[in-house]
CSV table of C-alpha atoms (C1' of nucleotides) in Angstrom, one decimal:
chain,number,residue,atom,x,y,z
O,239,UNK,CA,2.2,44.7,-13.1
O,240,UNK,CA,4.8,42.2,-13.6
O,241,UNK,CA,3.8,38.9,-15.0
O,242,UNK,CA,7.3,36.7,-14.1
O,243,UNK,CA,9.1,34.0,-16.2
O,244,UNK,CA,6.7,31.8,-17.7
O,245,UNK,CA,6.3,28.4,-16.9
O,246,UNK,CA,8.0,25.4,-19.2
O,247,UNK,CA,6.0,22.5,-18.6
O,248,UNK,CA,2.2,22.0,-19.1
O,249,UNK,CA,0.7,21.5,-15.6
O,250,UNK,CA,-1.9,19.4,-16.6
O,251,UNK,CA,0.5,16.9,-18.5
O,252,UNK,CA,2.7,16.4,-15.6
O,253,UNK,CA,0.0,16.1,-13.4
O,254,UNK,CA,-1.4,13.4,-15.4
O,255,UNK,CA,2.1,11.7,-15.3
O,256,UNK,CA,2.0,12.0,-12.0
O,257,UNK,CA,-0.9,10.6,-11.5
O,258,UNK,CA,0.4,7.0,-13.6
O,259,UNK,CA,3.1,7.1,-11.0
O,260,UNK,CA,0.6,7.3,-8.1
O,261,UNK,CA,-1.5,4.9,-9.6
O,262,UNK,CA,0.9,2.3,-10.2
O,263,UNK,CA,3.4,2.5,-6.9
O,264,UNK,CA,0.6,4.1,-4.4
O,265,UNK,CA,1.1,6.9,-2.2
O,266,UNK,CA,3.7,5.7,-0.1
O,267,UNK,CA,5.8,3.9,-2.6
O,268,UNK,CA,5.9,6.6,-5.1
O,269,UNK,CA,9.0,8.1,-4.2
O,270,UNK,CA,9.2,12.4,-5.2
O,271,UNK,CA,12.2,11.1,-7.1
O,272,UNK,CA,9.7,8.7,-8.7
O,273,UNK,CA,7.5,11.6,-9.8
O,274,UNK,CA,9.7,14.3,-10.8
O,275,UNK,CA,11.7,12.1,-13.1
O,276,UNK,CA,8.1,10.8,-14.9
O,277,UNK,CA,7.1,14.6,-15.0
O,278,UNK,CA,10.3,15.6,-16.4
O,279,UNK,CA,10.4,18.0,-14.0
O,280,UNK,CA,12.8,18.8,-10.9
O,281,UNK,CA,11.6,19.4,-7.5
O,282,UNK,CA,11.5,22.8,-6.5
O,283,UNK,CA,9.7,22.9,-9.7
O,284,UNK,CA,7.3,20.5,-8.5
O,285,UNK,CA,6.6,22.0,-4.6
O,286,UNK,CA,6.3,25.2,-6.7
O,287,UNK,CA,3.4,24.2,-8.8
O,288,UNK,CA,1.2,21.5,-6.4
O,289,UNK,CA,2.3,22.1,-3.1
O,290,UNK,CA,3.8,19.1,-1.6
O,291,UNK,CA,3.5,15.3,-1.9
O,292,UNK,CA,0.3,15.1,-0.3
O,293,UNK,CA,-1.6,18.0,-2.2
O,294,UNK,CA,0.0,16.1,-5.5
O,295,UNK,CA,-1.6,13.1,-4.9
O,296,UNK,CA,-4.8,15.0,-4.3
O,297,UNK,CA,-4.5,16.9,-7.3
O,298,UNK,CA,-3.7,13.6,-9.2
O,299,UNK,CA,-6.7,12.0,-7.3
O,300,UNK,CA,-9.3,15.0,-8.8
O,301,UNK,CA,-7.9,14.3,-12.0
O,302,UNK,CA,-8.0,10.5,-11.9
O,303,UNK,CA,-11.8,11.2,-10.9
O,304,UNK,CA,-12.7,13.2,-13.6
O,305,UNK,CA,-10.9,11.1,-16.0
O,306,UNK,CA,-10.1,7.3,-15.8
O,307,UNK,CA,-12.7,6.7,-13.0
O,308,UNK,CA,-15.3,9.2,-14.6
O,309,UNK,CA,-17.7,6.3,-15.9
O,310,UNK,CA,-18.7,5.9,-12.2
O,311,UNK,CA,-20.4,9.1,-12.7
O,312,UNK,CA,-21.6,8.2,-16.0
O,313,UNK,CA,-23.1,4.9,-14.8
O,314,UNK,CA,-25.0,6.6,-12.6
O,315,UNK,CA,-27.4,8.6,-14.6
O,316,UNK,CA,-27.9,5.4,-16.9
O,317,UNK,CA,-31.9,5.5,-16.6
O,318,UNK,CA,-32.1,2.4,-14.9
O,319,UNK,CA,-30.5,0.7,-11.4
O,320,UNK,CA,-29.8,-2.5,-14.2
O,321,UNK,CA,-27.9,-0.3,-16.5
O,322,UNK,CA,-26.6,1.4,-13.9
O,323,UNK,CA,-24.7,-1.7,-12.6
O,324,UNK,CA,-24.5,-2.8,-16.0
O,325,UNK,CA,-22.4,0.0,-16.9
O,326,UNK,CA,-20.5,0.2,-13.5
O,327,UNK,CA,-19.3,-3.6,-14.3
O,328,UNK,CA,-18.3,-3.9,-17.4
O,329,UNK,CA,-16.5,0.3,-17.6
O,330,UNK,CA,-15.2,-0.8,-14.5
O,331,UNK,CA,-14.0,-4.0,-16.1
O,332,UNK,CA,-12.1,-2.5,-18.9
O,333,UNK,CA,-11.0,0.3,-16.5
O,334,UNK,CA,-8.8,-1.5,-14.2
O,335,UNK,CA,-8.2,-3.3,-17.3
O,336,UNK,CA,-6.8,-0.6,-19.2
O,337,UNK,CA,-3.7,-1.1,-20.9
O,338,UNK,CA,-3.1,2.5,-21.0
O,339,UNK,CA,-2.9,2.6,-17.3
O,340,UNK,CA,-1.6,0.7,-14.7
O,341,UNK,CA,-4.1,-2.1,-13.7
O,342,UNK,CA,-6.2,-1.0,-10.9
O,343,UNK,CA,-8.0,1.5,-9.2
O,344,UNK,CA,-6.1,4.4,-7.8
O,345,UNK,CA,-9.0,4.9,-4.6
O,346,UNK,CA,-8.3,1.7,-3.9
O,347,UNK,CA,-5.1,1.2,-4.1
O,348,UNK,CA,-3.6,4.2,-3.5
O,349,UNK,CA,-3.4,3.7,0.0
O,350,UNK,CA,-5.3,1.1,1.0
O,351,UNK,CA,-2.8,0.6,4.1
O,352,UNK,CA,-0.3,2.3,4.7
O,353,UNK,CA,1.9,4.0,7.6
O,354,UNK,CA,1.5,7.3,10.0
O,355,UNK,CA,2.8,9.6,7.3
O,356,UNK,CA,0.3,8.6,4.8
O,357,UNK,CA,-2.8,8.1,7.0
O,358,UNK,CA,-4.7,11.7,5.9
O,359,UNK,CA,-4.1,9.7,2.2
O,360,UNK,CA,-5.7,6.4,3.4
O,361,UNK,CA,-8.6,8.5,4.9
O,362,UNK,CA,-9.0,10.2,1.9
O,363,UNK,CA,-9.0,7.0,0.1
O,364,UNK,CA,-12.0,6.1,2.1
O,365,UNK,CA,-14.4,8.8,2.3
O,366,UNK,CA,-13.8,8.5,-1.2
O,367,UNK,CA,-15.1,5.4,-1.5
O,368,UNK,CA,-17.9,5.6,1.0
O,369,UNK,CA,-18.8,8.6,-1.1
O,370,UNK,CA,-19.5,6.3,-4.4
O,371,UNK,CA,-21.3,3.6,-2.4
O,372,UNK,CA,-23.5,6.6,-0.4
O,373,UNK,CA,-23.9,7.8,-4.4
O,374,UNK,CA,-25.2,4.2,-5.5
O,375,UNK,CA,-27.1,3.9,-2.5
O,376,UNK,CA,-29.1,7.2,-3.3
O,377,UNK,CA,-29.4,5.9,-6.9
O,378,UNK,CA,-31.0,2.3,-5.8
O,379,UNK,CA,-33.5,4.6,-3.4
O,380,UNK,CA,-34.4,6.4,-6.6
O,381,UNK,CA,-34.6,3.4,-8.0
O,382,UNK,CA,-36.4,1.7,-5.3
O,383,UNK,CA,-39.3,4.8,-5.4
O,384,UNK,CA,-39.8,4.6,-9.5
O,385,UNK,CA,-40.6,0.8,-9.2
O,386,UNK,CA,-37.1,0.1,-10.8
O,387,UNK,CA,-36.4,-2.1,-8.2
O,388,UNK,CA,-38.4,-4.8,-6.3
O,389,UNK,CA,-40.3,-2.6,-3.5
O,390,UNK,CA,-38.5,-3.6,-0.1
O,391,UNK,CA,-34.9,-3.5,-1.6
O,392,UNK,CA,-32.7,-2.0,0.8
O,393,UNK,CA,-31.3,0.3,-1.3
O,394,UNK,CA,-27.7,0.8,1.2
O,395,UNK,CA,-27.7,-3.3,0.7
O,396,UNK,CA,-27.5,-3.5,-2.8
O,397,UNK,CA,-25.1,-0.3,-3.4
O,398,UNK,CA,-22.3,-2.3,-0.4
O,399,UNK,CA,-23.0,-5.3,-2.8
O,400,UNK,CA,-22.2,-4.1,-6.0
O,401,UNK,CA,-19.3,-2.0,-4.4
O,402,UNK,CA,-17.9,-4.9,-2.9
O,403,UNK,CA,-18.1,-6.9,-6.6
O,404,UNK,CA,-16.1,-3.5,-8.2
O,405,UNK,CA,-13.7,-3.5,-5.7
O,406,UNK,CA,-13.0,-7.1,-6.0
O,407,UNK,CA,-12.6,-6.9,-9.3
O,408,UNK,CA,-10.0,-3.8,-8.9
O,409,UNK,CA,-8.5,-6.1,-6.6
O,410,UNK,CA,-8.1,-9.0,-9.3
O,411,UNK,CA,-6.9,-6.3,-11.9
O,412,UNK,CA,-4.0,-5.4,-9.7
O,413,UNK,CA,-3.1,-9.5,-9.9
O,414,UNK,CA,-2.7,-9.2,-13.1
O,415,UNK,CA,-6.5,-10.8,-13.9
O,416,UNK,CA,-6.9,-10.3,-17.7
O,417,UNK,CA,-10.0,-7.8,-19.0
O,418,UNK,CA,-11.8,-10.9,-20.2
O,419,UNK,CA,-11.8,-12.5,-17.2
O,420,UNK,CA,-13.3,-9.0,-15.1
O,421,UNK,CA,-16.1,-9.4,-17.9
O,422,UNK,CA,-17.0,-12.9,-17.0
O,423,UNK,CA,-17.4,-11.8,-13.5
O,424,UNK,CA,-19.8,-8.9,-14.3
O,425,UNK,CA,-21.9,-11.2,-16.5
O,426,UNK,CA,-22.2,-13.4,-13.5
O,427,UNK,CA,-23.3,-11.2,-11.0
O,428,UNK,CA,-25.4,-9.3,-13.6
O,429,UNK,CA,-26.8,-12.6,-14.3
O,430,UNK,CA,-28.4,-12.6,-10.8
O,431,UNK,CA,-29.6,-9.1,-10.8
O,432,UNK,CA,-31.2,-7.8,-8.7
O,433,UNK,CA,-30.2,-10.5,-5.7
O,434,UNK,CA,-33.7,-10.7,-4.7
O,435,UNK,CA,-35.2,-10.1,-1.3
O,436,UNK,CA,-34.0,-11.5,2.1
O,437,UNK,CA,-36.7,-14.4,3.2
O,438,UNK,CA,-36.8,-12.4,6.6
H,3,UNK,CA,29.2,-28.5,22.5
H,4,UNK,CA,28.0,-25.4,23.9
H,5,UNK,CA,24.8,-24.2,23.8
H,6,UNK,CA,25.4,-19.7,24.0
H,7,UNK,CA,23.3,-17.6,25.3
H,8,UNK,CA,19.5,-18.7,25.0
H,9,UNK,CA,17.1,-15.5,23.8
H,10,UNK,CA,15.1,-13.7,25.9
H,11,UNK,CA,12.1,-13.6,24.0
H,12,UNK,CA,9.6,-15.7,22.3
H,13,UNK,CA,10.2,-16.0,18.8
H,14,UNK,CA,6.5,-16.8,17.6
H,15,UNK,CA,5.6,-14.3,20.0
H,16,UNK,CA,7.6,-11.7,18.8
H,17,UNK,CA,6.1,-12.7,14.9
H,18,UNK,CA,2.6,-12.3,15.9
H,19,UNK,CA,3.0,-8.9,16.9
H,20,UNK,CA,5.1,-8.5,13.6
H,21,UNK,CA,1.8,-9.8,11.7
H,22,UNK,CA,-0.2,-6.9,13.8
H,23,UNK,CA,2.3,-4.5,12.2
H,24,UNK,CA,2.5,-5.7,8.8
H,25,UNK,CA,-1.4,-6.3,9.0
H,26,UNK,CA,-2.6,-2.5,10.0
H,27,UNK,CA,0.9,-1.2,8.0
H,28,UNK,CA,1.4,-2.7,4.9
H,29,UNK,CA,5.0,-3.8,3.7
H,30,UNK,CA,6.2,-0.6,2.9
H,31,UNK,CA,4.2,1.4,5.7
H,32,UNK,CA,6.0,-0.7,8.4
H,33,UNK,CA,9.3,0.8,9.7
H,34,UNK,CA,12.1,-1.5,11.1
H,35,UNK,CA,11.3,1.3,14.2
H,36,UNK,CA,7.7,0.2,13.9
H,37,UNK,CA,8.7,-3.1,14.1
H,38,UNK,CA,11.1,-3.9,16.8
H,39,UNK,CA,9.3,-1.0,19.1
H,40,UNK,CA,6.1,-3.3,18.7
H,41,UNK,CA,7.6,-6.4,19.2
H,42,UNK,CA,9.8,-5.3,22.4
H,43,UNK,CA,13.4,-6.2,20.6
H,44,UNK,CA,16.2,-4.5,18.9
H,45,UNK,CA,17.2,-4.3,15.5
H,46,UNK,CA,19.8,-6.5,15.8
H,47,UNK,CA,18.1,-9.0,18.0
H,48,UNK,CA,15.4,-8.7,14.4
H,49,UNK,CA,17.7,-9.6,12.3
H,50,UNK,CA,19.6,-12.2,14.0
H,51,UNK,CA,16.5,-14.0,14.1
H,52,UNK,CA,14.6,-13.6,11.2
H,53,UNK,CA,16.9,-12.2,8.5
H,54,UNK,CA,15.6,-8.8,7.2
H,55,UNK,CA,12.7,-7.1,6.5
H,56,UNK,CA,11.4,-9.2,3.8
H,57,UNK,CA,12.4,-12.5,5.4
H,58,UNK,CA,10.5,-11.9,8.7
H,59,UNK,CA,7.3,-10.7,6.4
H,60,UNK,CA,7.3,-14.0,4.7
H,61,UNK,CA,7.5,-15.6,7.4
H,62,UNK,CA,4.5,-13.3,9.1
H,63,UNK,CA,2.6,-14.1,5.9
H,64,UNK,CA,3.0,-18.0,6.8
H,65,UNK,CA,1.9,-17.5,10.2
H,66,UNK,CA,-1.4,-15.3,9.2
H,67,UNK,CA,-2.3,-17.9,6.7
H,68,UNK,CA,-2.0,-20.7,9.3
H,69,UNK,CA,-3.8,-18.4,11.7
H,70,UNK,CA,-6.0,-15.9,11.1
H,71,UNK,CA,-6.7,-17.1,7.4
H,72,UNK,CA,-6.7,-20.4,8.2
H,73,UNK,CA,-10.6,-20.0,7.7
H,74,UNK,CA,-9.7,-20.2,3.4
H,75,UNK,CA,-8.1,-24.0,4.1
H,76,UNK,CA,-11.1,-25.1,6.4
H,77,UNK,CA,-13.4,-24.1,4.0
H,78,UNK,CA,-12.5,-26.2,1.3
H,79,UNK,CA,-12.8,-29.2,2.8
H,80,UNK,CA,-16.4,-28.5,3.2
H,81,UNK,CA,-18.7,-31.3,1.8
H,82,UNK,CA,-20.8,-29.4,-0.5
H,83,UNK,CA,-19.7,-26.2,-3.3
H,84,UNK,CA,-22.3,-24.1,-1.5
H,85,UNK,CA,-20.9,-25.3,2.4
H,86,UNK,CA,-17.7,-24.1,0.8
H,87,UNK,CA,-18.7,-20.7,-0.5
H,88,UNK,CA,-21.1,-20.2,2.6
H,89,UNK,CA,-17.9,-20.6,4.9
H,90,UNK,CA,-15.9,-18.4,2.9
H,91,UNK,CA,-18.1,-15.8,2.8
H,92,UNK,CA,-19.4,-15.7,6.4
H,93,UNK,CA,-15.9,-17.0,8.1
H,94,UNK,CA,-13.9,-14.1,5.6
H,95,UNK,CA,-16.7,-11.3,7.0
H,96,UNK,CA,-15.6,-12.8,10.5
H,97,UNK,CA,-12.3,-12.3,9.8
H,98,UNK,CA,-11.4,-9.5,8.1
H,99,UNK,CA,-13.6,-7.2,11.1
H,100,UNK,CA,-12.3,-9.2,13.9
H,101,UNK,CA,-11.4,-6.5,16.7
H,102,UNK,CA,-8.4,-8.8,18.0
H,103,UNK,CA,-6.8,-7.9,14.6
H,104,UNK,CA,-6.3,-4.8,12.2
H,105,UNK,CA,-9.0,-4.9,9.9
H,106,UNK,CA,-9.2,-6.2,6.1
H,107,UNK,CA,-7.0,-9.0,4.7
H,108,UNK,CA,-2.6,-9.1,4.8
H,109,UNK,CA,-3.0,-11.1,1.3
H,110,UNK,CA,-4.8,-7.8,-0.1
H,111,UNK,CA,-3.5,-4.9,1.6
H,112,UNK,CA,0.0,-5.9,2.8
H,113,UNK,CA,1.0,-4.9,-0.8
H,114,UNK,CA,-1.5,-4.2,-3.4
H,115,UNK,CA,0.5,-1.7,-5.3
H,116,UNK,CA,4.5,-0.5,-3.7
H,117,UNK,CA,7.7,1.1,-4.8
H,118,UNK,CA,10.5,-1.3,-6.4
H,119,UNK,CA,12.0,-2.0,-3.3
H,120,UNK,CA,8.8,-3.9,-2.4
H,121,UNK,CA,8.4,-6.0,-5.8
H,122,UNK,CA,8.9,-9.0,-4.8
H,123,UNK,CA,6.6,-9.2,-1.6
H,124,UNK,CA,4.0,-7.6,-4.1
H,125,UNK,CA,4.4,-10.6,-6.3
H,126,UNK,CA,4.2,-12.9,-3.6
H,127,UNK,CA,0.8,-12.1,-2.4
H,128,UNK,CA,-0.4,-11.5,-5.9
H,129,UNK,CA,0.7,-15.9,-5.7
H,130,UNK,CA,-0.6,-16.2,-3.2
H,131,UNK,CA,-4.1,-14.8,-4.4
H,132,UNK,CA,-4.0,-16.4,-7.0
H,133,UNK,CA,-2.9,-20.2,-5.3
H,134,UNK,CA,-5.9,-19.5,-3.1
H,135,UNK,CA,-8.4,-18.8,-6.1
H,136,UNK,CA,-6.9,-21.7,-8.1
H,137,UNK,CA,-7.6,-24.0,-5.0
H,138,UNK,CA,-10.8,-22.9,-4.7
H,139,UNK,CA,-11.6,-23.9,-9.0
H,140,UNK,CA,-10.4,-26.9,-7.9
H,141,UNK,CA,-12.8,-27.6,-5.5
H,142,UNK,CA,-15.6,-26.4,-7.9
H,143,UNK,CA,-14.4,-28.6,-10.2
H,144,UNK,CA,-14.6,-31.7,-8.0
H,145,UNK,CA,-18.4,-30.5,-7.3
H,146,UNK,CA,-19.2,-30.0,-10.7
H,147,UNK,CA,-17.7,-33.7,-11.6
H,148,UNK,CA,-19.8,-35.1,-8.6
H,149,UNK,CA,-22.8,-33.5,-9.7
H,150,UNK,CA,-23.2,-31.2,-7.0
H,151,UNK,CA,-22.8,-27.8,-9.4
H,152,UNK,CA,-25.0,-28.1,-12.3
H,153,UNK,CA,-23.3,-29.5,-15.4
H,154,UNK,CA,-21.5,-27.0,-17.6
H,155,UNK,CA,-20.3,-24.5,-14.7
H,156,UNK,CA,-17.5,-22.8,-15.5
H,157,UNK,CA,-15.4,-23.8,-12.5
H,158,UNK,CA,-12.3,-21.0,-13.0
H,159,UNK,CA,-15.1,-18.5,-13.4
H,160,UNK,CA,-17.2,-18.9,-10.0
H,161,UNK,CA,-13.8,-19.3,-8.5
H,162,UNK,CA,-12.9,-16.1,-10.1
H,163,UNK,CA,-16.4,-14.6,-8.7
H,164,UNK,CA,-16.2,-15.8,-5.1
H,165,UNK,CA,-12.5,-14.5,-5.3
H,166,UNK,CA,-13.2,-11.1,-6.4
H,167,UNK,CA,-16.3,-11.0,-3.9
H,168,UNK,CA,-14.2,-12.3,-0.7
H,169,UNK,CA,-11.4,-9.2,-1.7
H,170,UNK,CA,-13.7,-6.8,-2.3
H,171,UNK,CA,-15.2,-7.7,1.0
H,172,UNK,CA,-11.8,-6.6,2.3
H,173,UNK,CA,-11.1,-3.8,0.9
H,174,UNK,CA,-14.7,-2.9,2.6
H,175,UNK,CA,-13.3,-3.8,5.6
H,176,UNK,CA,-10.2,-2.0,5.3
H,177,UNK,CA,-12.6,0.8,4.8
H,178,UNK,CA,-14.5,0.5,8.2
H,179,UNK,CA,-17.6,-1.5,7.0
H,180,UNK,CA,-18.8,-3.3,9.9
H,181,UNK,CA,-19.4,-6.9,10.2
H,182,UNK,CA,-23.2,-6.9,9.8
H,183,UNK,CA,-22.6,-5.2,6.7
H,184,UNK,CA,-20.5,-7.9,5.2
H,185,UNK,CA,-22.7,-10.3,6.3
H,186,UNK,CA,-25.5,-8.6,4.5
H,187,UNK,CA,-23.1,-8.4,1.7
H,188,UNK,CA,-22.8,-12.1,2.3
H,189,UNK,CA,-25.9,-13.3,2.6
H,190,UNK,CA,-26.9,-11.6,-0.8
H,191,UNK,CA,-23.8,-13.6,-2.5
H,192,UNK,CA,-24.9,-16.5,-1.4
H,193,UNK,CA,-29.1,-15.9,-2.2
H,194,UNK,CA,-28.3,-16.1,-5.8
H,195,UNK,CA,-25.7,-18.7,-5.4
H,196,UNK,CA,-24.7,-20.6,-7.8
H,197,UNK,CA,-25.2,-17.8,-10.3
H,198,UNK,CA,-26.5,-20.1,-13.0
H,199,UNK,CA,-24.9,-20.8,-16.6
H,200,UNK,CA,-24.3,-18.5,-19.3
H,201,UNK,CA,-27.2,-18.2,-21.7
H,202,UNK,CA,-24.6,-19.0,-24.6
Q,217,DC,C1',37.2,-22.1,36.0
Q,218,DT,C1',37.9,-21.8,31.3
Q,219,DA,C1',36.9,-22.0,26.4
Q,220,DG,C1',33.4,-21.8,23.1
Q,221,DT,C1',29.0,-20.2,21.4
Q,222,DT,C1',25.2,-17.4,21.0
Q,223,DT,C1',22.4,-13.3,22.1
Q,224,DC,C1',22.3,-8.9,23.8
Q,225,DC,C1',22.7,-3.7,23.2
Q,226,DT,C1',24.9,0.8,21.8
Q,227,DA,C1',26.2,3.2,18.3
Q,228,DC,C1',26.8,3.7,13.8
Q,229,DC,C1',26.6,3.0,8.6
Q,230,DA,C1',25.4,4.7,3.7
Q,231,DA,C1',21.3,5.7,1.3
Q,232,DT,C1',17.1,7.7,0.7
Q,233,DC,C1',13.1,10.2,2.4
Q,234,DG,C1',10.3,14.7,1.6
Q,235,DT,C1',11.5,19.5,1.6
Q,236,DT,C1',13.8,24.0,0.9
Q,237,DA,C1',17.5,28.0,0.6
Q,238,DG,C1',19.6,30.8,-2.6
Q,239,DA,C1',21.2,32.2,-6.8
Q,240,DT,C1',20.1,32.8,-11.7
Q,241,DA,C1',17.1,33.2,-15.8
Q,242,DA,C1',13.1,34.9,-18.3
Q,243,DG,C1',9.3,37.1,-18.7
Q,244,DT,C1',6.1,42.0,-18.1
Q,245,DG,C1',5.1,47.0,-17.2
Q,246,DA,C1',7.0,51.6,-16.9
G,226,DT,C1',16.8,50.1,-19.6
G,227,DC,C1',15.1,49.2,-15.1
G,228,DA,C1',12.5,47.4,-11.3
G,229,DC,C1',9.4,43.6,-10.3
G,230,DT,C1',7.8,39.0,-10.4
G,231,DT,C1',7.9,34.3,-11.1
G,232,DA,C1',10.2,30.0,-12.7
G,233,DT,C1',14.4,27.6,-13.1
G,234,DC,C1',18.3,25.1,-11.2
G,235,DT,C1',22.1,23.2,-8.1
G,236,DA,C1',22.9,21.9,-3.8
G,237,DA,C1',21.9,21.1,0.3
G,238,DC,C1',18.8,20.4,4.7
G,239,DG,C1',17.5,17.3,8.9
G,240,DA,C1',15.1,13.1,9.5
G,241,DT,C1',14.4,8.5,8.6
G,242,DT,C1',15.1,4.3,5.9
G,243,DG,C1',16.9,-0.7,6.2
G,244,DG,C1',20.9,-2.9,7.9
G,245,DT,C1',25.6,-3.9,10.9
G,246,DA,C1',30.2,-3.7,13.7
G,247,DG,C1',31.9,-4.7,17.8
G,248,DG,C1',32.0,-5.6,22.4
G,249,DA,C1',29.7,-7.0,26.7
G,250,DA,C1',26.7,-10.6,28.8
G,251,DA,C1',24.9,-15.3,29.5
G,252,DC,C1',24.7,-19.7,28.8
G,253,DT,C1',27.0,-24.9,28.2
G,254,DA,C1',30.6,-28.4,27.8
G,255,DG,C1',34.8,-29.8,29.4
DNA sequence: CTAGTTTCCTACCAATCGTTAGATAAGTGA
DNA sequence: TCACTTATCTAACGATTGGTAGGAAACTAG
């Protein structure tokens, strides 16, 4: 059978340009004029290969996973909960920090509010990032059940915690916070881990 | 002289229910449409009375500070370093879920990352995070000089921690946690607080 | 009552938004 | 070479964006 005119740009690349764009204007303020021009690409070219606007960013999303934000992963099959959140601060740290990227955290900033057209994005956004807490969480249990961490931690505690601390720090990043600065945070609040036990 | 015709609406009325729109919205995500529709006037009426877009979102920003995020101010003026990081942290989980309001924080999510057109408002909130965390080294450094944190506290870095903590609190917030959560989230801050001096 | 001032609303502006039709070009299999 | 398939492009689509003209309406000062 027929095989058709082969394509001229590399998927991959200009989904990985795409993503930059994403990452740096967000959902709603990357424009598809935005993104075609980065991918070096025109439009029909684009709807061709990823759909629409939405399934780009998801695309773009799967990819920023995989890649950029791939130490969360990592960090979580470090052998213990400290090096866990040892490795989730200071990766994260130099992450949002990155000077090959734009500062920030795409699942957090990608659409952290946003309006009516964009509010599967935003939802996506946030099952995204309940899934990475519910994964710390299950990691502190495990944690909790080998004696890594002080019996009566609640495990669902600790993971909102340290969540909270990573997004802040994404938060700073995007304000232009330097990488040094993210790493004196981590050291503080690793400094204090774990946070001890509530005096209930 | 005369006097014209007087308007028919309240004009710090009408910018509360601008803040609502900006608030759950963004900048970007919220349409003139979205605007006036909210606020019960017309385009014209709008601009006649706050400018543009831009204009009336500074001036929303003003009014959530003095308002809703009025908490940041009282806080400081609290006698002690730990009053002042207690009521941040328990006044900001208050906040940031109250149900009379969208949830999370305008300073974080009203324009974390945008298209060009939104630049400037993006940089303004990124001063204005950054006024509230210099404000707040401030006040540590007072404590520090009157011997209420210990000696040799970094007073830009537990600013910088608190900071990162309050906004990643609201990004959790923007993200549905509930208010006991943050609390828990707060409470755990504040069990290891202050988070001692670096072993250097 | 009139002149002057200001707000009101309808209708519209140009520009941009995300998206697509339709024609052409470039490849494969027969 | 010919039919088939797929990618490419220009050019446009309707809808929505932020922002305004221009006139009627409502007030006050004289």
């Amino acid at each position: 059978m027929a095989m058709g005119r082969p394509r001229e740009f590399d998927v991959d690349k200009a989904l990985d340009l795409a993503l930059q764009v994403f990452w740096r204007k967000g959902y709603e303020g990357a424009s598809m004029a935005d993104l075609t021009e980065t991918m070096g690409i025109t439009k029909p070219s684009l709807y061709s290969a990823f759909g629409n606007k939405e399934e780009l960013f998801r695309k773009a999303l799967d990819r920023y996973v995989d890649g950029p934000g791939g130490y969360f992963q990592v960090a979580l099959a470090k052998p213990t909960a400290r090096a866990v959140v040892e490795h989730l601060l200071y990766e994260s740290a130099a992450a949002v920090t990155d000077p090959n990227h734009p500062p920030g955290c795409l699942a957090v900033q990608g659409a952290l509010s946003c309006g009516d057209a964009a509010e599967s994005i935003k939802q996506e956004l946030m099952s995204r990032r309940a899934k990475g807490e519910q994964d710390l969480r299950q990691r502190f249990e495990r944690a909790i059940a080998e004696g890594d961490l002080p019996e009566g931690s609640d495990a669902a505690d600790l993971a909102a915690y340290v969540s909270a601390i990573l997004q802040g720090m994404a938060v700073q990043a995007a304000g232009g916070t330097t990488r040094e600065q993210l790493r004196r945070i981590a050291e503080m609040a690793l400094r204090t881990w774990p946070p001890g036990l509530a005096s209930v």
